[in-house]
Each structure stands twice: as structure tokens, then as C-alpha cells.
Amino acid sequence: KQEVTQIPAALSVPEGENLVLNCSFTDSAIYNLQWFRQDPGKGLTSLLLIQSSQREQTSGRLNASLDKSSGRSTLYIAASQPGDSATYLCAVYEPGANNLFFGTGTRLTVIP
Amino acid sequence: DADVTQTPRNRITKTGKRIMLECSQTKGHDRMYWYRQDPGLGLRLIYYSFDVKDINKGEISDGYSVSRQAQAKFSLSLESAIPNQTALYFCATSDGKKGNTEAFFGQGTRLTVV
């Protein structure tokens, strides 16, 4: 069964710092990988989706990379802001299972 | 208005009661999903539906049932609620056409079974 791990579980950084969140998965037979943001009391917001054939995707200050063969993805956040404080989740889609397998998330706090 | 709407947002119920969580979407997607989130475990799939006549069990379907009333509506029922079903429940949708599996989530329903 696919297992998705996110390290670290929590991260605190001062405002303005660049940071990297990590995601690893055990089975490379994925269709795509999706990064989400979860705010307390709110749902999951899709940030970036990377197809298995792609190496990276960018949206504003966010850049996600994918190394499918090694089972790793990173989410790079440039010039962090207090509004970036949230829990970040990664999930991989397996077509055989028709399922998104989620990591447990990294809780990010950006200190003003 | 949100594209994926869940009702209620919060619910406290007693052990043994039947409860229904509802989800509606305006994205026009065929695929709908129910997940639950528990601290330290991540989100896990309960049931999914690829169209109105298609219902499939996910990883943790025991104790749950679903109904796909229309393309836009997918409800989750707990026939006899128990305390370990206390969790945050999410509904999600995806297009599924042309290989598009990007998932969009509702705001969640926090369910407490006492």
C-alpha cells in the first residue's frame, strides 16, 4: 500500500525566509502529485498539481518539484509571509486504487 | 459561494444515532469522494462515486454508507454512530475527463460522537 510521508511535521520560520517542505512516497506508480493547503476550520485548497511526466510546477511564490523515480517531491515557498501559515499536505493519485493517498502534513508558522 | 459545499459544518451526536452528512457541488464534476481526517493519520478514503450509478468502497468503508442522489449531490451516512467515528469529514470532487484528476475539497464537517 502507498505510504506518503511529510517531514518535518512542524516548521517555524521568520518572515521573508525561503523554505522547503518535503514529501516522499513509497510506490512510484503514481499518476500525479498534488499539494494542498489546509487552514484551521477550513477545507483543503489545491495549490499545485504535478503530472507524473512533469518535473516541476510553479504558481506565484510556490514551486513544486517531482522526482518520481526516487519517490520525492518538494514544495518551495519563496519570501514567506505570515499569511502562508497553515498546514501543507501532499497527496499522490494512484489510478489503480482510484485514490489520493495523503501525507499527514507539515504545519508551517511564519513569524512576523 | 463555495464550489463544494458540505452540511452541516459541525455536528455532535450520540452513540447509536443515525446521521447523514451532505455534499453538493457546482463544478459539474462526475467524480465525488468522501474522506475522513484523524490527527496523525492523514486523510483516508471512505467511499467514491464516478457517476450517479457508480458507488465504490474506499479504504475504510465499514460503518458507513453513501448515496449519490444526482451528479451534484453525494451524501454519507453513519447508520449507528460510534465514538471512534469522531473525525473531520471531507467531500471532494474531480473532473476525471481527459485524465484530469485534480481534486477539490469542501470545507469539512466536524463530527463528534459522544
Coordinates of C-alpha atoms in Angstrom, one line a residue:
Chain A
K1 CA 0.0 0.0 0.0
Q2 CA 1.2 3.5 -0.9
E3 CA 2.6 5.4 2.1
V4 CA 3.2 9.2 2.0
T5 CA 5.5 10.9 4.5
Q6 CA 6.0 14.5 5.1
I7 CA 8.9 15.9 7.1
P8 CA 9.1 18.0 9.1
A9 CA 5.8 17.7 10.9
A10 CA 6.1 21.3 12.0
L11 CA 8.2 24.3 10.9
S12 CA 8.6 27.8 12.2
V13 CA 10.5 30.4 10.1
P14 CA 10.8 34.2 10.3
E15 CA 9.0 36.3 7.7
G16 CA 10.9 36.7 4.4
E17 CA 12.7 33.4 4.6
N18 CA 12.7 30.9 1.7
L19 CA 11.7 27.4 2.8
V20 CA 11.3 23.9 1.5
L21 CA 8.7 21.3 2.5
N22 CA 9.3 17.6 1.8
C23 CA 7.1 14.8 0.7
S24 CA 8.1 11.2 0.0
F25 CA 6.1 8.3 -1.3
T26 CA 6.8 4.5 -1.4
D27 CA 5.3 3.4 -4.7
S28 CA 6.4 5.3 -7.8
A29 CA 3.4 4.1 -9.9
I30 CA 1.6 7.4 -9.4
Y31 CA -0.4 9.4 -11.9
N32 CA 0.2 12.8 -10.3
L33 CA 1.0 14.6 -7.1
Q34 CA -1.0 17.4 -5.6
W35 CA 0.0 19.9 -2.9
F36 CA -2.8 21.4 -0.7
R37 CA -3.0 24.0 2.0
Q38 CA -5.3 23.5 5.0
D39 CA -6.3 26.3 7.3
P40 CA -7.9 25.7 10.6
G41 CA -11.7 25.4 10.3
K42 CA -11.5 25.4 6.5
G43 CA -11.1 22.8 3.8
L44 CA -8.2 21.9 1.6
T45 CA -7.2 24.4 -1.0
S46 CA -5.4 22.9 -4.1
L47 CA -2.0 24.7 -4.6
L48 CA -0.2 22.8 -7.3
L49 CA -0.7 19.6 -9.3
I50 CA 2.3 17.9 -11.0
Q51 CA 1.6 15.2 -13.5
S52 CA 3.9 12.1 -13.3
S53 CA 5.6 13.1 -16.6
Q54 CA 6.5 16.6 -15.3
R55 CA 9.4 17.7 -13.2
E56 CA 8.0 20.9 -11.6
Q57 CA 5.1 23.3 -11.5
T58 CA 5.1 27.0 -10.4
S59 CA 2.4 29.3 -9.1
G60 CA 3.5 32.7 -7.9
R61 CA 5.9 32.2 -4.9
L62 CA 5.3 28.5 -4.9
N63 CA 7.4 25.9 -6.8
A64 CA 6.8 22.2 -6.6
S65 CA 9.2 19.6 -7.9
L66 CA 8.7 15.9 -8.5
D67 CA 11.3 13.1 -8.8
K68 CA 9.1 10.1 -9.4
S69 CA 11.8 7.6 -9.6
S70 CA 13.1 8.4 -6.1
G71 CA 9.6 8.9 -4.7
R72 CA 10.1 12.5 -3.7
S73 CA 8.5 15.9 -4.1
T74 CA 9.4 19.3 -2.6
L75 CA 7.3 22.5 -2.2
Y76 CA 9.5 25.6 -2.2
I77 CA 8.0 28.8 -0.8
A78 CA 9.8 32.0 -1.6
A79 CA 9.8 35.1 0.6
S80 CA 7.5 33.6 3.2
Q81 CA 4.7 35.7 4.7
P82 CA 2.6 35.4 7.9
G83 CA -0.4 34.6 5.6
D84 CA 1.4 31.5 4.5
S85 CA 1.0 30.0 8.0
A86 CA -1.1 26.8 7.5
T87 CA -0.8 23.0 7.2
Y88 CA 0.6 21.8 3.9
L89 CA -0.5 18.4 2.6
C90 CA 0.8 16.4 -0.3
A91 CA -1.1 13.6 -1.9
V92 CA -0.4 11.2 -4.7
Y93 CA -3.0 9.8 -7.1
E94 CA -2.9 6.1 -7.9
P95 CA -5.2 5.2 -10.8
G96 CA -5.3 1.5 -9.9
A97 CA -6.7 2.4 -6.5
N98 CA -8.7 5.3 -7.7
N99 CA -7.5 7.0 -4.6
L100 CA -5.5 10.0 -3.4
F101 CA -3.0 8.9 -0.7
F102 CA -2.2 11.7 1.7
G103 CA 0.7 12.6 4.0
T104 CA 0.0 13.8 7.5
G105 CA 1.1 17.3 6.6
T106 CA 3.7 20.0 7.7
R107 CA 2.3 22.7 9.9
L108 CA 4.1 25.9 8.9
T109 CA 4.2 29.0 11.1
V110 CA 5.7 32.2 9.6
I111 CA 6.7 34.6 12.4
P112 CA 6.3 38.4 11.6
Chain B
D1 CA -20.4 30.5 -2.8
A2 CA -18.1 27.6 -2.4
D3 CA -17.8 25.1 -5.3
V4 CA -18.1 22.2 -2.9
T5 CA -20.5 22.7 0.0
Q6 CA -20.8 20.4 3.0
T7 CA -23.6 20.5 5.5
P8 CA -23.6 20.5 8.5
R9 CA -20.3 22.1 9.3
N10 CA -20.3 20.8 12.9
R11 CA -22.4 18.1 14.5
I12 CA -22.5 16.4 17.9
T13 CA -24.4 13.2 18.0
K14 CA -24.9 10.4 20.5
T15 CA -23.7 6.8 20.1
G16 CA -26.1 4.7 18.2
K17 CA -27.8 7.5 16.3
R18 CA -28.0 7.6 12.5
I19 CA -26.5 10.7 11.0
M20 CA -26.2 11.9 7.4
L21 CA -23.6 14.3 6.1
E22 CA -24.4 16.0 2.8
C23 CA -22.3 17.3 0.0
S24 CA -23.2 19.3 -3.1
Q25 CA -21.0 20.7 -5.9
T26 CA -21.4 23.3 -8.6
K27 CA -18.2 22.3 -10.5
G28 CA -20.1 19.9 -12.8
H29 CA -17.7 17.1 -12.0
D30 CA -18.7 13.5 -12.3
R31 CA -16.4 12.1 -9.6
M32 CA -17.2 12.6 -5.9
Y33 CA -15.4 11.3 -2.8
W34 CA -15.8 11.1 1.0
Y35 CA -12.7 11.2 3.2
R36 CA -12.1 11.4 6.9
Q37 CA -9.2 13.1 8.6
D38 CA -7.8 12.0 12.0
P39 CA -4.9 13.6 13.8
G40 CA -1.7 11.9 12.9
L41 CA -3.3 9.7 10.2
G42 CA -3.9 12.0 7.3
L43 CA -7.0 11.7 5.1
R44 CA -8.4 8.3 4.3
L45 CA -10.9 7.4 1.6
I46 CA -14.3 6.1 2.7
Y47 CA -16.3 5.9 -0.5
Y48 CA -16.2 7.3 -4.0
S49 CA -18.5 7.6 -7.0
F50 CA -17.6 8.1 -10.6
D51 CA -21.2 8.8 -11.7
V52 CA -24.7 8.6 -10.4
K53 CA -24.9 4.8 -10.9
D54 CA -21.4 4.1 -9.6
I55 CA -20.6 3.6 -5.9
N56 CA -17.3 2.1 -4.7
K57 CA -15.8 1.3 -1.3
G58 CA -12.6 3.0 -0.2
E59 CA -10.1 2.0 2.4
I60 CA -12.3 2.4 5.5
S61 CA -16.0 1.9 4.4
D62 CA -17.1 -0.2 7.4
G63 CA -19.8 1.5 9.4
Y64 CA -20.6 4.0 6.5
S65 CA -22.9 4.1 3.6
V66 CA -23.4 6.6 0.8
S67 CA -26.0 7.8 -1.7
R68 CA -25.4 9.6 -5.0
Q69 CA -28.7 11.4 -5.5
A70 CA -27.6 13.4 -8.5
Q71 CA -24.4 14.3 -10.3
A72 CA -24.1 17.3 -7.9
K73 CA -25.1 15.5 -4.6
F74 CA -23.3 12.8 -2.6
S75 CA -24.3 12.0 1.0
L76 CA -22.5 10.0 3.6
S77 CA -24.5 8.1 6.3
L78 CA -23.4 6.6 9.6
E79 CA -26.0 4.0 10.3
S80 CA -25.2 3.7 14.0
A81 CA -22.6 6.2 15.1
I82 CA -19.8 5.2 17.5
P83 CA -17.2 7.3 19.3
N84 CA -14.3 6.3 17.0
Q85 CA -16.1 7.8 14.1
T86 CA -15.4 11.2 15.7
A87 CA -13.3 12.9 13.0
L88 CA -13.2 15.7 10.4
Y89 CA -15.1 14.6 7.2
F90 CA -14.3 16.0 3.8
C91 CA -16.2 15.7 0.5
A92 CA -14.2 16.1 -2.7
T93 CA -14.8 16.2 -6.4
S94 CA -12.7 15.8 -9.6
D95 CA -13.4 16.0 -13.3
G96 CA -12.0 12.7 -14.4
K97 CA -12.3 13.7 -18.0
K98 CA -9.2 13.5 -20.2
G99 CA -7.2 12.2 -17.3
N100 CA -7.9 15.2 -15.1
T101 CA -7.9 14.0 -11.5
E102 CA -7.2 17.3 -9.7
A103 CA -9.3 17.2 -6.5
F104 CA -11.3 20.0 -5.0
F105 CA -12.4 19.8 -1.4
G106 CA -15.3 21.1 0.7
Q107 CA -14.8 22.9 4.0
G108 CA -15.3 19.8 6.1
T109 CA -17.8 18.6 8.7
R110 CA -16.5 18.2 12.2
L111 CA -18.4 15.3 13.7
T112 CA -18.3 14.4 17.4
V113 CA -19.9 11.2 18.6
V114 CA -20.4 11.1 22.4

